[in-house]
Amino acid sequence: MTTLLLSLTATWTPVTAPARLTLAADAVGRVAVGGPAATMRAEVTAVFGRPTRVRKMTPCELAGPTDIRQRAFVWKNLTVTVASKAGAPETVAAWSVVPGRLSARLDMPYRVGTATSVRRALTMIPRATGDYDEVFGFFGIRTPAAPDLLWTGTERDGSGLVTRIDSHPAFCE
């Protein structure tokens, strides 16, 4: 008598967490500020898909004439600014995050994101100080540990949530 054995093998595909991108005071993922914009775009696009918007940026007129050209690449609530001088290759200049859907997939400096209260952020960021900026109308948090980062909220008294995080912020009145 012959016995027939059937072997069923199931293919199992593990469920993985969504891809993540790490932002640092001086880097977007593995690309440092000043590094190649094309490499940054490829890395961020691999995580979040194509940019939802690309726009040319107007230089601050108060700074005087410049031959530096800037563009902003926007992936929903993440914006990365790139710059080039006189036809040189574009480099990463800055990044910013506002509240939105990507925030949960971004690893932020000191684990402070746009869902963090301003008061909590002041305890999470080393040596943080905060005050209301009358000129620009936001409550700003800074730290000497990362002088090129700025966390802001909208409430004069520092209540509410962090509403924006900027690396290498540039102000123009």
mmCIF file of C-alpha atoms in Angstrom:
data_model
loop_
_atom_site.group_PDB
_atom_site.id
_atom_site.type_symbol
_atom_site.label_atom_id
_atom_site.label_comp_id
_atom_site.label_asym_id
_atom_site.label_seq_id
_atom_site.Cartn_x
_atom_site.Cartn_y
_atom_site.Cartn_z
ATOM 1 C CA MET A 1 0.000 0.000 0.000
ATOM 2 C CA THR A 2 1.355 3.402 -0.938
ATOM 3 C CA THR A 3 0.779 6.419 1.289
ATOM 4 C CA LEU A 4 0.667 9.811 -0.225
ATOM 5 C CA LEU A 5 1.842 12.660 1.982
ATOM 6 C CA LEU A 6 1.042 16.184 1.081
ATOM 7 C CA SER A 7 3.289 18.903 2.334
ATOM 8 C CA LEU A 8 1.837 22.345 2.631
ATOM 9 C CA THR A 9 4.247 25.132 3.187
ATOM 10 C CA ALA A 10 2.941 28.553 3.925
ATOM 11 C CA THR A 11 4.838 31.595 2.955
ATOM 12 C CA TRP A 12 4.950 33.990 5.856
ATOM 13 C CA THR A 13 5.739 37.614 5.331
ATOM 14 C CA PRO A 14 6.515 39.493 8.528
ATOM 15 C CA VAL A 15 4.668 42.707 9.131
ATOM 16 C CA THR A 16 7.266 45.417 9.419
ATOM 17 C CA ALA A 17 6.970 48.836 10.913
ATOM 18 C CA PRO A 18 6.858 51.691 8.448
ATOM 19 C CA ALA A 19 10.240 52.940 7.350
ATOM 20 C CA ARG A 20 11.692 55.705 9.532
ATOM 21 C CA LEU A 21 13.921 58.679 8.924
ATOM 22 C CA THR A 22 16.219 60.162 11.549
ATOM 23 C CA LEU A 23 16.580 63.918 11.728
ATOM 24 C CA ALA A 24 19.501 65.423 13.628
ATOM 25 C CA ALA A 25 20.565 68.998 14.263
ATOM 26 C CA ASP A 26 22.970 68.787 11.336
ATOM 27 C CA ALA A 27 21.616 65.945 9.204
ATOM 28 C CA VAL A 28 18.678 64.534 7.292
ATOM 29 C CA GLY A 29 19.005 60.779 7.583
ATOM 30 C CA ARG A 30 22.590 59.890 6.720
ATOM 31 C CA VAL A 31 23.250 63.151 4.846
ATOM 32 C CA ALA A 32 24.856 65.962 6.810
ATOM 33 C CA VAL A 33 23.977 69.605 6.293
ATOM 34 C CA GLY A 34 26.319 70.661 3.489
ATOM 35 C CA GLY A 35 26.141 67.164 1.987
ATOM 36 C CA PRO A 36 24.789 66.264 -1.439
ATOM 37 C CA ALA A 37 21.124 67.129 -1.920
ATOM 38 C CA ALA A 38 20.688 64.351 -4.495
ATOM 39 C CA THR A 39 21.685 61.726 -1.918
ATOM 40 C CA MET A 40 19.298 63.226 0.645
ATOM 41 C CA ARG A 41 16.436 63.269 -1.876
ATOM 42 C CA ALA A 42 17.045 59.616 -2.739
ATOM 43 C CA GLU A 43 17.087 58.597 0.929
ATOM 44 C CA VAL A 44 13.965 60.548 1.913
ATOM 45 C CA THR A 45 12.127 59.446 -1.237
ATOM 46 C CA ALA A 46 12.933 55.797 -0.415
ATOM 47 C CA VAL A 47 11.186 56.275 2.944
ATOM 48 C CA PHE A 48 8.281 58.608 2.078
ATOM 49 C CA GLY A 49 7.928 58.502 -1.695
ATOM 50 C CA ARG A 50 8.263 61.413 -4.090
ATOM 51 C CA PRO A 51 8.084 64.934 -2.642
ATOM 52 C CA THR A 52 4.552 66.276 -2.468
ATOM 53 C CA ARG A 53 5.851 69.681 -3.553
ATOM 54 C CA VAL A 54 9.061 71.342 -4.762
ATOM 55 C CA ARG A 55 9.320 75.118 -4.738
ATOM 56 C CA LYS A 56 11.910 77.787 -5.385
ATOM 57 C CA MET A 57 12.619 79.985 -2.398
ATOM 58 C CA THR A 58 12.993 83.749 -2.532
ATOM 59 C CA PRO A 59 16.090 85.048 -0.746
ATOM 60 C CA CYS A 60 15.665 87.563 2.058
ATOM 61 C CA GLU A 61 15.903 91.015 0.491
ATOM 62 C CA LEU A 62 17.327 92.498 3.715
ATOM 63 C CA ALA A 63 20.393 90.264 3.401
ATOM 64 C CA GLY A 64 21.396 91.984 0.168
ATOM 65 C CA PRO A 65 22.234 90.504 -3.235
ATOM 66 C CA THR A 66 23.170 86.836 -3.369
ATOM 67 C CA ASP A 67 24.039 84.219 -5.956
ATOM 68 C CA ILE A 68 22.821 81.413 -3.703
ATOM 69 C CA ARG A 69 19.740 79.620 -5.025
ATOM 70 C CA GLN A 70 17.469 77.689 -2.676
ATOM 71 C CA ARG A 71 14.696 75.177 -3.190
ATOM 72 C CA ALA A 72 12.405 73.471 -0.723
ATOM 73 C CA PHE A 73 11.474 69.813 -1.079
ATOM 74 C CA VAL A 74 8.284 69.054 0.838
ATOM 75 C CA TRP A 75 7.152 65.610 1.953
ATOM 76 C CA LYS A 76 3.803 66.380 3.630
ATOM 77 C CA ASN A 77 4.943 67.929 6.948
ATOM 78 C CA LEU A 78 8.716 67.562 6.416
ATOM 79 C CA THR A 79 10.502 70.254 4.416
ATOM 80 C CA VAL A 80 14.161 70.033 3.431
ATOM 81 C CA THR A 81 15.830 73.136 2.035
ATOM 82 C CA VAL A 82 18.711 72.745 -0.412
ATOM 83 C CA ALA A 83 21.049 75.442 -1.702
ATOM 84 C CA SER A 84 23.578 75.954 -4.465
ATOM 85 C CA LYS A 85 25.928 78.774 -5.300
ATOM 86 C CA ALA A 86 26.580 79.882 -8.884
ATOM 87 C CA GLY A 87 25.735 76.571 -10.532
ATOM 88 C CA ALA A 88 27.489 74.335 -7.993
ATOM 89 C CA PRO A 89 25.713 71.116 -6.993
ATOM 90 C CA GLU A 90 22.889 71.535 -4.484
ATOM 91 C CA THR A 91 23.625 70.744 -0.853
ATOM 92 C CA VAL A 92 21.384 70.195 2.170
ATOM 93 C CA ALA A 93 20.896 73.502 3.985
ATOM 94 C CA ALA A 94 18.143 72.932 6.585
ATOM 95 C CA TRP A 95 15.011 70.998 7.507
ATOM 96 C CA SER A 96 11.743 71.734 9.291
ATOM 97 C CA VAL A 97 8.815 69.725 10.608
ATOM 98 C CA VAL A 98 5.268 70.875 11.314
ATOM 99 C CA PRO A 99 2.410 68.714 12.656
ATOM 100 C CA GLY A 100 1.215 66.082 10.223
ATOM 101 C CA ARG A 101 1.117 62.460 9.182
ATOM 102 C CA LEU A 102 4.847 61.831 8.682
ATOM 103 C CA SER A 103 5.819 62.959 12.184
ATOM 104 C CA ALA A 104 5.188 59.507 13.654
ATOM 105 C CA ARG A 105 7.761 58.078 11.219
ATOM 106 C CA LEU A 106 10.433 60.664 11.952
ATOM 107 C CA ASP A 107 13.016 60.167 14.686
ATOM 108 C CA MET A 108 13.466 63.655 16.076
ATOM 109 C CA PRO A 109 16.325 65.172 18.084
ATOM 110 C CA TYR A 110 15.876 64.495 21.817
ATOM 111 C CA ARG A 111 12.626 62.637 20.935
ATOM 112 C CA VAL A 112 10.766 65.949 20.877
ATOM 113 C CA GLY A 113 8.164 66.090 18.134
ATOM 114 C CA THR A 114 5.122 68.120 17.219
ATOM 115 C CA ALA A 115 2.959 66.065 19.585
ATOM 116 C CA THR A 116 5.161 67.063 22.559
ATOM 117 C CA SER A 117 4.005 69.836 24.869
ATOM 118 C CA VAL A 118 6.282 72.855 25.081
ATOM 119 C CA ARG A 119 6.623 72.359 28.846
ATOM 120 C CA ARG A 120 7.601 68.705 28.385
ATOM 121 C CA ALA A 121 10.059 69.654 25.623
ATOM 122 C CA LEU A 122 11.803 72.024 28.052
ATOM 123 C CA THR A 123 12.499 69.023 30.324
ATOM 124 C CA MET A 124 13.521 66.637 27.513
ATOM 125 C CA ILE A 125 15.998 68.913 25.724
ATOM 126 C CA PRO A 126 19.286 69.252 27.633
ATOM 127 C CA ARG A 127 19.895 72.740 29.087
ATOM 128 C CA ALA A 128 16.857 74.081 27.241
ATOM 129 C CA THR A 129 15.672 77.630 27.693
ATOM 130 C CA GLY A 130 12.484 79.081 26.347
ATOM 131 C CA ASP A 131 10.873 82.467 25.948
ATOM 132 C CA TYR A 132 8.379 84.310 23.820
ATOM 133 C CA ASP A 133 9.791 86.137 20.795
ATOM 134 C CA GLU A 134 7.838 89.385 20.398
ATOM 135 C CA VAL A 135 9.217 90.134 16.931
ATOM 136 C CA PHE A 136 8.275 86.824 15.305
ATOM 137 C CA GLY A 137 5.376 85.881 17.602
ATOM 138 C CA PHE A 138 6.332 82.430 18.858
ATOM 139 C CA PHE A 139 7.513 80.741 22.041
ATOM 140 C CA GLY A 140 10.993 79.457 21.177
ATOM 141 C CA ILE A 141 13.094 76.750 22.784
ATOM 142 C CA ARG A 142 16.854 76.633 22.267
ATOM 143 C CA THR A 143 19.757 74.711 23.731
ATOM 144 C CA PRO A 144 23.526 75.239 23.622
ATOM 145 C CA ALA A 145 23.753 71.458 23.062
ATOM 146 C CA ALA A 146 22.277 71.991 19.560
ATOM 147 C CA PRO A 147 22.501 75.709 18.745
ATOM 148 C CA ASP A 148 21.205 75.204 15.190
ATOM 149 C CA LEU A 149 17.848 73.786 16.335
ATOM 150 C CA LEU A 150 14.740 75.729 17.260
ATOM 151 C CA TRP A 151 11.483 74.328 18.639
ATOM 152 C CA THR A 152 8.507 76.692 18.600
ATOM 153 C CA GLY A 153 5.004 76.880 19.952
ATOM 154 C CA THR A 154 2.244 79.405 19.413
ATOM 155 C CA GLU A 155 1.285 80.225 22.997
ATOM 156 C CA ARG A 156 2.892 83.254 24.650
ATOM 157 C CA ASP A 157 3.056 81.507 28.065
ATOM 158 C CA GLY A 158 4.703 78.328 26.752
ATOM 159 C CA SER A 159 1.591 76.190 27.077
ATOM 160 C CA GLY A 160 0.352 74.040 24.213
ATOM 161 C CA LEU A 161 2.262 71.834 21.804
ATOM 162 C CA VAL A 162 5.466 72.269 19.865
ATOM 163 C CA THR A 163 4.162 73.432 16.478
ATOM 164 C CA ARG A 164 7.378 73.595 14.466
ATOM 165 C CA ILE A 165 10.931 72.294 14.651
ATOM 166 C CA ASP A 166 13.654 73.914 12.541
ATOM 167 C CA SER A 167 17.244 73.016 11.832
ATOM 168 C CA HIS A 168 19.309 76.060 10.813
ATOM 169 C CA PRO A 169 16.377 78.486 10.910
ATOM 170 C CA ALA A 170 16.675 81.665 8.868
ATOM 171 C CA PHE A 171 14.679 84.732 9.821
ATOM 172 C CA CYS A 172 13.771 87.616 7.574
ATOM 173 C CA GLU A 173 11.491 90.464 8.604
#
